Amino acid sequence: MEKVVVVTGANSGIGLALCERLLSSDSQVRLCLACRNMERAEAARAALLTSHSSARVDLLHLDVGSVPSVLGAAEEVKTRYSRIDFLYLNAGIMPNPTVDIRAFFKGLFSRNVINMFATAEGLLTQQDQLNSDGLQEVFATNLFGHFLLIRELEPLLCQPGHTSRLVWTSSSNARRSAFSIEDIQHRRGKEPYSSSKYASDMLSLALNTHKNKQGLFSSVICPGLVMTNLTYGILPSFFWTLIMPIMWLIRIFTNTFTLTPYAGAEALHWMFLQKPESLDPRAKYHSLTSGLGTNYTEPRIMDLDDEMTEVFFSKLLELERAVRRNLSEKTADSEHYQQYINRT
């Protein structure tokens, strides 16, 4: 039976590696690459068809950082497919990252080097900005756009007698200390990426609480430390040239340095092979690579608070209603809307 799999952010990195692995493991997969840049999406599709000439690979224009784009893409999906088996929520951004160079070199030659690379704690900040919808760009792209997409696609995801899966690409950088329930968009902080990834961990748990009875199951993975376009954007290229030999050496002693997109996609692909009932909704499933280069998946319990998770879910529903109301009334610059958005 054909399995419809939608992957956001599928034109490069972990997303593209996942698509390659899915096509290699199951001939019944029908892929939908949901991407913002259609030129790159076309190139990704061509590359996949080169090695899998008979595969069914569709393209969908989707900018998860734009509410109108999400709504338009969801309508397109509903006209193409009668159901969705897997929705991989993989797209994400880390704009204008700034590295504390002093802390970086101090950590590079310390016992904390592995944790520093794995979590970027105390090392990495970003400069966020508002998008055209009046939302913080990182929050909108990494979390809210995906949430809105799920809500729009519920008719295809929550069908009687059918099980559908959501799989979030989270991060080891997802930390509770970076998130504030009083500032869910992280307007006043300097770690929007970490905040948004912790928020996705909470949202996954909330979706399981509210949607499992309707046949929709959500899971979270961490790809480990992977060298992708996002990672390379953190430091100047000559820095990576200098430290890559060190990173490959460190990989012998730690399992979190997956380094390649193929290895980073291990947990994403592993999820495709599992029955949702066997998975722990409170666990994050990590892509890991042994010192000998063996890739495997391991669950680790997330630091989540049930009460805060439910409050957060309610806030997202309130924000969704405000955004929809704003679009229907065409009052994007209304004072009332902006005042509400600024409070979230």
Coordinates of C-alpha atoms in Angstrom, one line a residue:
M1 CA 0.0 0.0 0.0
E2 CA 1.3 3.4 -0.9
K3 CA 2.6 5.6 2.0
V4 CA 2.3 9.3 1.6
V5 CA 5.3 11.0 3.3
V6 CA 5.6 14.8 3.4
V7 CA 9.0 16.3 4.4
T8 CA 9.5 20.0 5.1
G9 CA 13.0 21.4 4.5
A10 CA 13.7 18.5 2.1
N11 CA 16.0 20.1 -0.5
S12 CA 19.3 19.6 1.4
G13 CA 21.0 18.3 4.5
I14 CA 19.2 16.0 6.9
G15 CA 15.8 16.3 5.0
L16 CA 17.3 15.2 1.7
A17 CA 19.3 12.4 3.3
L18 CA 16.0 11.2 4.9
C19 CA 14.3 11.2 1.5
E20 CA 17.1 9.1 0.0
R21 CA 16.9 6.6 2.9
L22 CA 13.1 6.3 2.7
L23 CA 13.2 5.6 -1.1
S24 CA 16.0 3.0 -0.5
S25 CA 14.0 1.2 2.1
D26 CA 10.4 1.2 0.9
S27 CA 9.3 1.2 -2.8
Q28 CA 5.8 2.1 -1.7
V29 CA 6.7 5.5 -0.5
R30 CA 5.3 8.5 -2.2
L31 CA 7.4 11.5 -1.3
C32 CA 6.3 15.2 -1.1
L33 CA 9.2 17.6 -0.8
A34 CA 7.8 20.7 0.9
C35 CA 10.3 23.5 0.3
R36 CA 10.6 27.2 0.2
N37 CA 13.2 27.4 -2.6
M38 CA 11.7 25.6 -5.6
E39 CA 14.8 25.7 -7.7
R40 CA 16.7 23.8 -5.0
A41 CA 13.6 21.5 -4.6
E42 CA 13.8 20.7 -8.3
A43 CA 17.5 19.8 -8.0
A44 CA 16.8 17.6 -5.0
R45 CA 14.0 15.8 -6.8
A46 CA 16.3 15.3 -9.8
A47 CA 19.0 13.8 -7.6
L48 CA 16.5 11.4 -6.0
L49 CA 15.2 10.3 -9.3
T50 CA 18.7 9.6 -10.6
S51 CA 19.1 6.8 -8.1
H52 CA 15.4 5.9 -7.9
S53 CA 14.1 6.3 -11.4
S54 CA 10.6 4.8 -10.7
A55 CA 10.0 6.7 -7.4
R56 CA 7.1 9.0 -7.0
V57 CA 8.5 12.4 -5.8
D58 CA 6.2 15.4 -5.7
L59 CA 7.1 19.0 -5.0
L60 CA 5.2 21.5 -2.8
H61 CA 6.0 25.2 -2.4
L62 CA 6.0 25.9 1.3
D63 CA 7.5 28.6 3.4
V64 CA 6.7 27.6 7.0
G65 CA 7.7 31.1 8.2
S66 CA 4.8 32.6 6.3
V67 CA 1.2 32.1 7.4
P68 CA -0.3 32.7 3.9
S69 CA 2.2 30.2 2.4
V70 CA 1.3 27.5 5.0
L71 CA -2.4 27.9 4.4
G72 CA -2.0 27.8 0.6
A73 CA 0.3 24.8 0.8
A74 CA -2.1 22.9 3.0
E75 CA -4.9 23.5 0.6
E76 CA -2.8 22.1 -2.2
V77 CA -1.9 19.0 -0.1
K78 CA -5.6 18.4 0.5
T79 CA -6.4 18.4 -3.2
R80 CA -3.5 16.0 -4.0
Y81 CA -3.8 13.4 -1.3
S82 CA -6.6 11.6 0.6
R83 CA -4.4 11.0 3.6
I84 CA -0.9 11.6 5.0
D85 CA 1.0 8.7 6.6
F86 CA 4.0 10.6 7.8
L87 CA 4.6 14.4 8.2
Y88 CA 8.3 15.1 8.9
L89 CA 8.6 18.6 10.5
N90 CA 12.2 19.2 9.6
A91 CA 12.5 22.8 8.2
G92 CA 14.2 25.2 10.5
I93 CA 16.4 28.3 10.6
M94 CA 19.1 29.8 12.8
P95 CA 19.5 33.4 11.6
N96 CA 22.5 35.6 12.2
P97 CA 24.2 33.3 14.7
T98 CA 26.9 34.8 16.9
V99 CA 29.6 32.8 18.6
D100 CA 31.4 33.8 21.7
I101 CA 34.9 33.2 20.3
R102 CA 36.6 33.4 23.6
A103 CA 34.2 30.8 25.1
F104 CA 34.7 28.7 22.0
F105 CA 38.4 28.4 22.3
K106 CA 38.3 28.0 26.0
G107 CA 35.9 25.1 25.6
L108 CA 37.8 23.6 22.7
F109 CA 40.7 22.7 25.0
S110 CA 38.7 21.7 28.1
R111 CA 36.9 18.7 29.4
N112 CA 33.6 20.3 28.3
V113 CA 34.4 20.2 24.6
I114 CA 32.0 17.4 23.7
N115 CA 29.1 19.1 25.5
M116 CA 30.0 22.4 24.0
F117 CA 29.7 21.1 20.5
A118 CA 26.6 19.0 21.3
T119 CA 24.5 21.7 22.9
A120 CA 26.2 25.1 22.1
E121 CA 25.2 26.1 25.6
G122 CA 26.8 29.4 26.6
L123 CA 28.3 29.7 23.2
L124 CA 25.7 30.6 20.6
T125 CA 23.2 33.4 20.3
Q126 CA 21.1 34.7 17.4
Q127 CA 19.6 38.0 16.2
D128 CA 15.9 37.4 15.5
Q129 CA 13.5 39.7 13.7
L130 CA 9.8 40.1 12.9
N131 CA 8.4 38.5 9.7
S132 CA 5.6 39.8 7.5
D133 CA 2.9 38.3 9.8
G134 CA 4.2 40.3 12.8
L135 CA 5.7 37.1 14.4
Q136 CA 9.2 36.4 15.5
E137 CA 10.9 34.7 12.5
V138 CA 12.5 31.8 14.3
F139 CA 9.4 31.0 16.3
A140 CA 7.2 31.2 13.1
T141 CA 9.5 29.1 11.0
N142 CA 10.7 26.4 13.5
L143 CA 7.4 26.0 15.4
F144 CA 4.2 28.0 14.6
G145 CA 4.2 27.4 10.9
H146 CA 4.5 23.7 11.5
F147 CA 1.8 23.8 14.1
L148 CA -0.5 25.7 11.7
L149 CA 0.3 23.1 9.0
I150 CA -0.7 20.3 11.3
R151 CA -4.0 22.0 12.2
E152 CA -4.8 22.6 8.6
L153 CA -4.0 19.0 7.6
E154 CA -6.0 17.3 10.4
P155 CA -8.6 16.0 8.0
L156 CA -5.8 14.0 6.4
L157 CA -3.9 13.2 9.6
C158 CA -6.8 12.2 11.8
Q159 CA -8.9 9.6 10.0
P160 CA -11.0 6.8 11.5
G161 CA -9.2 3.5 11.4
H162 CA -5.9 5.0 10.1
T163 CA -2.7 5.9 12.0
S164 CA -0.6 9.0 11.0
R165 CA 2.7 10.1 12.3
L166 CA 4.4 13.5 13.0
V167 CA 8.1 13.5 13.5
W168 CA 9.8 16.7 14.7
T169 CA 13.5 17.4 14.1
S170 CA 14.5 18.9 17.4
S171 CA 18.0 19.5 18.8
S172 CA 20.3 18.9 21.7
N173 CA 20.3 22.7 21.9
A174 CA 16.6 22.6 23.0
R175 CA 16.9 23.7 26.7
R176 CA 14.2 24.5 29.2
S177 CA 16.3 27.4 30.5
A178 CA 16.0 29.2 27.1
F179 CA 12.2 29.0 27.0
S180 CA 9.7 31.3 28.9
I181 CA 6.0 30.6 29.0
E182 CA 5.5 34.3 29.3
D183 CA 7.4 35.0 26.1
I184 CA 6.8 32.0 23.9
Q185 CA 8.1 33.8 20.8
H186 CA 11.3 34.6 22.6
R187 CA 11.0 38.3 21.8
R188 CA 13.1 39.4 24.8
G189 CA 15.8 36.7 24.6
K190 CA 18.9 35.9 22.6
E191 CA 18.5 32.2 22.1
P192 CA 15.4 31.9 19.8
Y193 CA 16.6 28.7 18.2
S194 CA 17.0 26.9 21.5
S195 CA 13.7 28.2 22.7
S196 CA 11.9 27.2 19.5
K197 CA 13.3 23.6 19.7
Y198 CA 12.3 23.2 23.3
A199 CA 8.8 24.5 22.3
S200 CA 8.6 21.8 19.6
D201 CA 9.4 19.2 22.3
M202 CA 6.5 20.4 24.4
L203 CA 4.2 20.6 21.4
S204 CA 4.9 17.0 20.5
L205 CA 3.9 15.9 24.0
A206 CA 0.8 18.0 23.9
L207 CA -0.3 16.7 20.5
N208 CA 0.0 13.1 21.8
T209 CA -2.2 14.0 24.7
H210 CA -4.9 15.6 22.5
K211 CA -4.6 13.6 19.3
N212 CA -3.6 9.9 20.0
K213 CA -7.3 8.9 20.3
Q214 CA -7.8 10.2 16.8
G215 CA -4.9 8.1 15.4
L216 CA -2.3 10.8 15.3
F217 CA 1.0 10.2 17.0
S218 CA 3.9 12.6 17.4
S219 CA 7.6 12.0 18.1
V220 CA 10.8 14.0 18.5
I221 CA 14.3 13.3 17.3
C222 CA 17.7 14.8 17.6
P223 CA 20.1 14.4 14.7
G224 CA 23.2 15.0 16.7
L225 CA 26.0 17.3 15.6
V226 CA 25.6 17.3 11.8
M227 CA 27.5 19.4 9.2
T228 CA 24.8 21.0 7.2
N229 CA 24.2 24.5 5.7
L230 CA 22.8 25.6 9.0
T231 CA 25.9 24.4 10.9
Y232 CA 28.3 25.9 8.4
G233 CA 26.6 29.2 8.8
I234 CA 27.6 29.5 12.5
L235 CA 31.3 30.0 11.9
P236 CA 33.5 31.3 9.1
S237 CA 34.6 28.6 6.7
F238 CA 38.2 28.7 7.7
F239 CA 37.2 27.9 11.3
W240 CA 35.6 24.7 10.2
T241 CA 38.7 23.8 8.1
L242 CA 40.8 24.2 11.3
I243 CA 38.6 22.3 13.7
M244 CA 37.2 19.5 11.5
P245 CA 40.1 17.2 12.2
I246 CA 39.6 17.7 15.9
M247 CA 35.9 16.9 15.5
W248 CA 36.6 13.7 13.7
L249 CA 39.0 12.7 16.5
I250 CA 36.5 13.5 19.2
R251 CA 34.0 11.4 17.4
I252 CA 35.9 8.3 18.5
F253 CA 35.1 9.1 22.1
T254 CA 31.4 10.3 21.8
N255 CA 28.4 9.0 20.0
T256 CA 26.6 12.4 19.4
F257 CA 28.9 13.6 16.6
T258 CA 27.0 12.1 13.7
L259 CA 28.6 14.7 11.4
T260 CA 27.1 13.6 8.0
P261 CA 23.5 14.2 7.0
Y262 CA 23.0 10.5 6.3
A263 CA 24.0 9.6 9.9
G264 CA 22.0 12.6 11.3
A265 CA 18.9 11.2 9.6
E266 CA 19.3 7.8 11.3
A267 CA 16.6 8.5 14.0
L268 CA 14.2 10.1 11.4
H269 CA 14.5 6.9 9.2
W270 CA 14.3 4.6 12.3
M271 CA 11.0 6.3 13.2
F272 CA 9.5 5.3 9.8
L273 CA 10.1 1.6 10.7
Q274 CA 8.5 1.7 14.2
K275 CA 4.9 1.2 15.4
P276 CA 3.8 4.4 17.2
E277 CA 2.4 2.5 20.2
S278 CA 5.9 1.2 21.0
L279 CA 7.4 4.8 21.3
D280 CA 7.6 6.9 24.5
P281 CA 6.0 10.3 23.9
R282 CA 8.2 11.8 26.6
A283 CA 11.4 10.6 24.9
K284 CA 13.6 12.3 22.3
Y285 CA 15.1 9.8 19.9
H286 CA 18.7 10.6 19.2
S287 CA 20.7 9.7 16.1
L288 CA 24.0 8.4 17.3
T289 CA 27.2 7.2 15.7
S290 CA 29.7 4.9 17.5
G291 CA 33.5 5.4 17.4
L292 CA 33.6 2.6 14.7
G293 CA 31.0 4.5 12.5
T294 CA 27.9 2.4 13.3
N295 CA 24.7 4.5 13.3
Y296 CA 21.9 3.7 15.7
T297 CA 19.0 5.4 17.6
E298 CA 18.6 5.8 21.4
P299 CA 15.8 7.4 23.4
R300 CA 16.4 9.9 26.1
I301 CA 13.7 11.3 28.4
M302 CA 13.0 15.0 27.8
D303 CA 12.9 17.7 30.5
L304 CA 9.2 18.5 30.2
D305 CA 6.5 19.8 32.6
D306 CA 3.0 18.6 31.9
E307 CA 1.3 21.7 33.3
M308 CA 3.5 24.1 31.3
T309 CA 3.1 22.0 28.2
E310 CA -0.7 22.3 28.4
V311 CA -0.5 26.1 29.0
F312 CA 1.8 26.4 26.0
F313 CA -0.6 24.4 23.8
S314 CA -3.5 26.7 24.9
K315 CA -1.4 29.7 24.0
L316 CA -0.7 28.3 20.6
L317 CA -4.4 27.8 20.0
E318 CA -5.1 31.3 21.0
L319 CA -2.4 32.7 18.8
E320 CA -3.8 30.6 15.9
R321 CA -7.2 32.1 16.4
A322 CA -5.8 35.6 16.4
V323 CA -3.8 35.0 13.3
R324 CA -6.7 33.6 11.4
R325 CA -9.0 36.4 12.5
N326 CA -6.4 38.9 11.4
L327 CA -6.2 37.3 8.0
S328 CA -9.9 37.2 7.5
E329 CA -10.4 40.8 8.5
K330 CA -7.3 41.9 6.6
T331 CA -6.1 44.0 9.5
A332 CA -2.4 43.1 9.5
D333 CA -1.5 46.5 10.8
S334 CA -4.3 46.8 13.2
E335 CA -3.3 48.1 16.6
H336 CA -5.3 45.4 18.4
Y337 CA -3.6 42.6 16.5
Q338 CA -0.1 43.9 17.1
Q339 CA -0.8 44.4 20.8
Y340 CA -1.9 40.8 21.1
I341 CA 1.0 39.4 19.1
N342 CA 3.4 41.5 21.2
R343 CA 2.1 39.8 24.4
T344 CA 2.8 36.3 23.2

